[in-house]
Short mmCIF file of C-alpha atoms in Angstrom, two decimals:
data_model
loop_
_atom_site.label_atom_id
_atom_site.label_comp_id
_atom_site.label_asym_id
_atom_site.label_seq_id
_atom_site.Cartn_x
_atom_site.Cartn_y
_atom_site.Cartn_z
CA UNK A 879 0.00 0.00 0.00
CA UNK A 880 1.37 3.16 -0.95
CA UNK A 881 1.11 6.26 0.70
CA UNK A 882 -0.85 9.66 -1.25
CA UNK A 883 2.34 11.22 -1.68
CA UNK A 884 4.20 8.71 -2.96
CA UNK A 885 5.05 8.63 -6.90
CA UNK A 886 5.67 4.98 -8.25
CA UNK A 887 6.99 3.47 -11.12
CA UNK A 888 7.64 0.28 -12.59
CA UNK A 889 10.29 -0.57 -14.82
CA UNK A 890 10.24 -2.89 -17.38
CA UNK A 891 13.01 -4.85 -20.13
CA UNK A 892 12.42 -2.56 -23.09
CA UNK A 893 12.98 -5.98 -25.42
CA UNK A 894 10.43 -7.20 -23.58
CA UNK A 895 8.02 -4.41 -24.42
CA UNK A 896 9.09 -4.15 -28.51
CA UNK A 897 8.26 -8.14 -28.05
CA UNK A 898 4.37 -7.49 -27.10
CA UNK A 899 4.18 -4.85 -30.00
CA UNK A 900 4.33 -2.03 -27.09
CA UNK A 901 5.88 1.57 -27.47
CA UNK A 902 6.98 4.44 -25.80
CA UNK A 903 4.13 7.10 -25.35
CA UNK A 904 1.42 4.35 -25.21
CA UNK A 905 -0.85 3.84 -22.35
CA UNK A 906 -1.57 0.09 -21.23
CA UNK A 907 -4.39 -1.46 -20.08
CA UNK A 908 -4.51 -3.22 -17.21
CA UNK A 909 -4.99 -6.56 -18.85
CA UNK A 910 -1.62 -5.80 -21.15
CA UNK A 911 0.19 -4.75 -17.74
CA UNK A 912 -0.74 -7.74 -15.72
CA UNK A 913 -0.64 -10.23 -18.72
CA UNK A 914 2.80 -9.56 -20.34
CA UNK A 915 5.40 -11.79 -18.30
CA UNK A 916 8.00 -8.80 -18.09
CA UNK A 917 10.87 -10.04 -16.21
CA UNK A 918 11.34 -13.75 -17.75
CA UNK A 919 14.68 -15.47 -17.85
CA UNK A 920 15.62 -11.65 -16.79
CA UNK A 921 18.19 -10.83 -13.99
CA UNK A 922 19.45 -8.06 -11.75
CA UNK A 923 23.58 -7.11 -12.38
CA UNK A 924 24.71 -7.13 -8.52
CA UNK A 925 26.64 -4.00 -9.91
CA UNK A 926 24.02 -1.89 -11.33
CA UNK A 927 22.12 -2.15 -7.97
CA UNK A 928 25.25 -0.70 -5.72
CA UNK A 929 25.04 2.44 -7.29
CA UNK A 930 21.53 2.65 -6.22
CA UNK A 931 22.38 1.41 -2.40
CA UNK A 932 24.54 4.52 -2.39
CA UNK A 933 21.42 6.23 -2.00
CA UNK A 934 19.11 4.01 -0.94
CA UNK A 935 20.63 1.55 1.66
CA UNK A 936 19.06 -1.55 2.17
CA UNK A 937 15.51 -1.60 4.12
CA UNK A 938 13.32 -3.63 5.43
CA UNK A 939 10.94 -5.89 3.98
CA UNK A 940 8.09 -8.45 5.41
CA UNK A 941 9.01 -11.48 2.95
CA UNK A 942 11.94 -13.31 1.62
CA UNK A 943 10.84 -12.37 -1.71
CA UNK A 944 10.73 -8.83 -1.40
CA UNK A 945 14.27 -7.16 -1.89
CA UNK A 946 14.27 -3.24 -0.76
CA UNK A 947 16.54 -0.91 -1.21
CA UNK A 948 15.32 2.51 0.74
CA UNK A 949 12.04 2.38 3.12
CA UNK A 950 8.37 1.88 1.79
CA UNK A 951 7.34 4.65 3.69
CA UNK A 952 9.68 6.77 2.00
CA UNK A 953 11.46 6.61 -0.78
CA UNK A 954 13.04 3.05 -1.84
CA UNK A 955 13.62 0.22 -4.68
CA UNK A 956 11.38 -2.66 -4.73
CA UNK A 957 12.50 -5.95 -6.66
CA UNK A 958 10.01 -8.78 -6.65
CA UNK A 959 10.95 -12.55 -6.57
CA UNK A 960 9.15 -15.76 -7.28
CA UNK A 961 11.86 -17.83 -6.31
CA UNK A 962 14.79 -17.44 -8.20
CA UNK A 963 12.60 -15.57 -11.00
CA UNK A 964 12.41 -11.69 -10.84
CA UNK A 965 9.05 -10.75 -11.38
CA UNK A 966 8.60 -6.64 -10.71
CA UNK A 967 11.06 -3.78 -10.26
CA UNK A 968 9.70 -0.34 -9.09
CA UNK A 969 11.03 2.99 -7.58
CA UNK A 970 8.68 4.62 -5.52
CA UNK A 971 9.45 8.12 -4.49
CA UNK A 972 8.37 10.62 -1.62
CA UNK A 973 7.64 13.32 -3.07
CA UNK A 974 7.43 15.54 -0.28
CA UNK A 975 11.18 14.99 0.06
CA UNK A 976 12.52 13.71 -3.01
CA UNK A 977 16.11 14.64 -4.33
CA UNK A 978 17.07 15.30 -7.99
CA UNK A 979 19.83 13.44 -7.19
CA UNK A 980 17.60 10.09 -6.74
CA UNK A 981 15.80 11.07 -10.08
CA UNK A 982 18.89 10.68 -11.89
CA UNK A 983 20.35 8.18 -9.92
CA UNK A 984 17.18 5.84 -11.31
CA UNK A 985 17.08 7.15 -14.74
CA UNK A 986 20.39 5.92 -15.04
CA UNK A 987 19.71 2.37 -13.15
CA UNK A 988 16.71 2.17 -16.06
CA UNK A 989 18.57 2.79 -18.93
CA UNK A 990 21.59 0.80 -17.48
CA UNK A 991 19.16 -2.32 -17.54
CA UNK A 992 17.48 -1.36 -21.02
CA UNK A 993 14.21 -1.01 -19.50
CA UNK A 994 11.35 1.50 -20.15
CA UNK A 995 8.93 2.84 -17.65
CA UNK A 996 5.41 2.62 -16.91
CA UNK A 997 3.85 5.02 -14.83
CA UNK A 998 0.71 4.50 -12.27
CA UNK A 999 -1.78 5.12 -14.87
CA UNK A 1000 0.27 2.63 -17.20
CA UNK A 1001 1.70 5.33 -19.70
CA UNK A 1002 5.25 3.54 -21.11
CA UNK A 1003 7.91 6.23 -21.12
CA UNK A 1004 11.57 6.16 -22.15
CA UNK A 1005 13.69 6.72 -18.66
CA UNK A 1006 14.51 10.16 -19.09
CA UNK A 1007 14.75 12.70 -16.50
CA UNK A 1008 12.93 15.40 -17.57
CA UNK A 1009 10.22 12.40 -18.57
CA UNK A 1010 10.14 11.08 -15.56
CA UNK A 1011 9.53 15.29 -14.09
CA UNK A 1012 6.81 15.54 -15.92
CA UNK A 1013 5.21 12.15 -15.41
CA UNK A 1014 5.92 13.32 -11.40
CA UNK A 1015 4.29 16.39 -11.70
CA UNK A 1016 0.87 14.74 -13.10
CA UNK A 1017 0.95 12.69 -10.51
CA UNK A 1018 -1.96 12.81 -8.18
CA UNK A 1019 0.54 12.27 -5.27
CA UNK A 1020 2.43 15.90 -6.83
CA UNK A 1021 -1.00 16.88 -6.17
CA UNK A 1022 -0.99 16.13 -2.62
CA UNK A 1023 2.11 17.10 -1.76
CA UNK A 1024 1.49 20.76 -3.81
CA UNK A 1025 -1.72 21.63 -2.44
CA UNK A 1026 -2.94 18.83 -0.14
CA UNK A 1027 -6.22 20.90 1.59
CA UNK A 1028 -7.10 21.25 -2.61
CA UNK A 1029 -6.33 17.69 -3.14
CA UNK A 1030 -8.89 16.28 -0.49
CA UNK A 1031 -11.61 18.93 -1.86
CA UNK A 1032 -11.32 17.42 -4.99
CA UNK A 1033 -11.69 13.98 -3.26
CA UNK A 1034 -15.40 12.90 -4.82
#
């Protein structure tokens, strides 16, 4: 469960995408996001992930499965196993504290590992910084952490 001003995105093998016919700028359905098996026969380099420890040192996590790097309340790096299988790899961000710095650091992780991203409402981006900006400030959780008495008036 994420908290409202938390931004989170998921990243994804950009071969993997081009494979299911999917491209940058599109916006997937649910189906296509739960459906496509994203991280097959797929691994994590031991290297790539140390420059993200550097910033986000390893947390704590309720399941052998669950790898994180950062805090879930906060800001972290979640990697999903099924065994020895990795099945989903997402940064989630605090955006009432977020650094630049942490932007960067996992634009660079996600094009280091040839992935795209997909944002919450399933829009596939290319990992670009001032992409991922954007994508941020759309968010409703940029919303929140904006104008928060605004956000909950909007609340239906």
């Amino acid at each position: 469960v994420m908290a409202v001003w938390q931004f989170q995105i998921e990243l994804v093998p950009k071969a993997v995408a081009e494979a299911n016919s999917l491209r940058a700028g599109m916006v997937l359905t649910e189906e296509q996001r739960e459906s496509v098996v994203w991280w097959k026969d797929q691994r994590l380099p031991v290297t790539l992930l140390r420059d993200v420890e550097k910033m986000l040192p390893s947390g704590k996590t309720w399941s052998k499965d669950l790898e994180v790097l950062g805090s879930l309340e906060t800001s972290c790096l979640t990697i999903l196993r099924e065994g020895e299988s990795l099945v989903e790899v997402q940064f989630r961000f605090d955006l009432r504290e977020v650094a630049v710095e942490l932007l960067e650091t996992a634009v660079q992780f996600s094009r280091d590992l040839q992935c795209w991203l997909i944002s919450e409402d399933g829009k596939v981006i290319e990992p670009g910084l001032s992409a991922l900006k954007d994508e941020i400030r759309e968010s409703s959780a940029f919303q929140f952490v904006k104008d928060p008495l605004s956000f909950i008036s909007r609340l239906k």
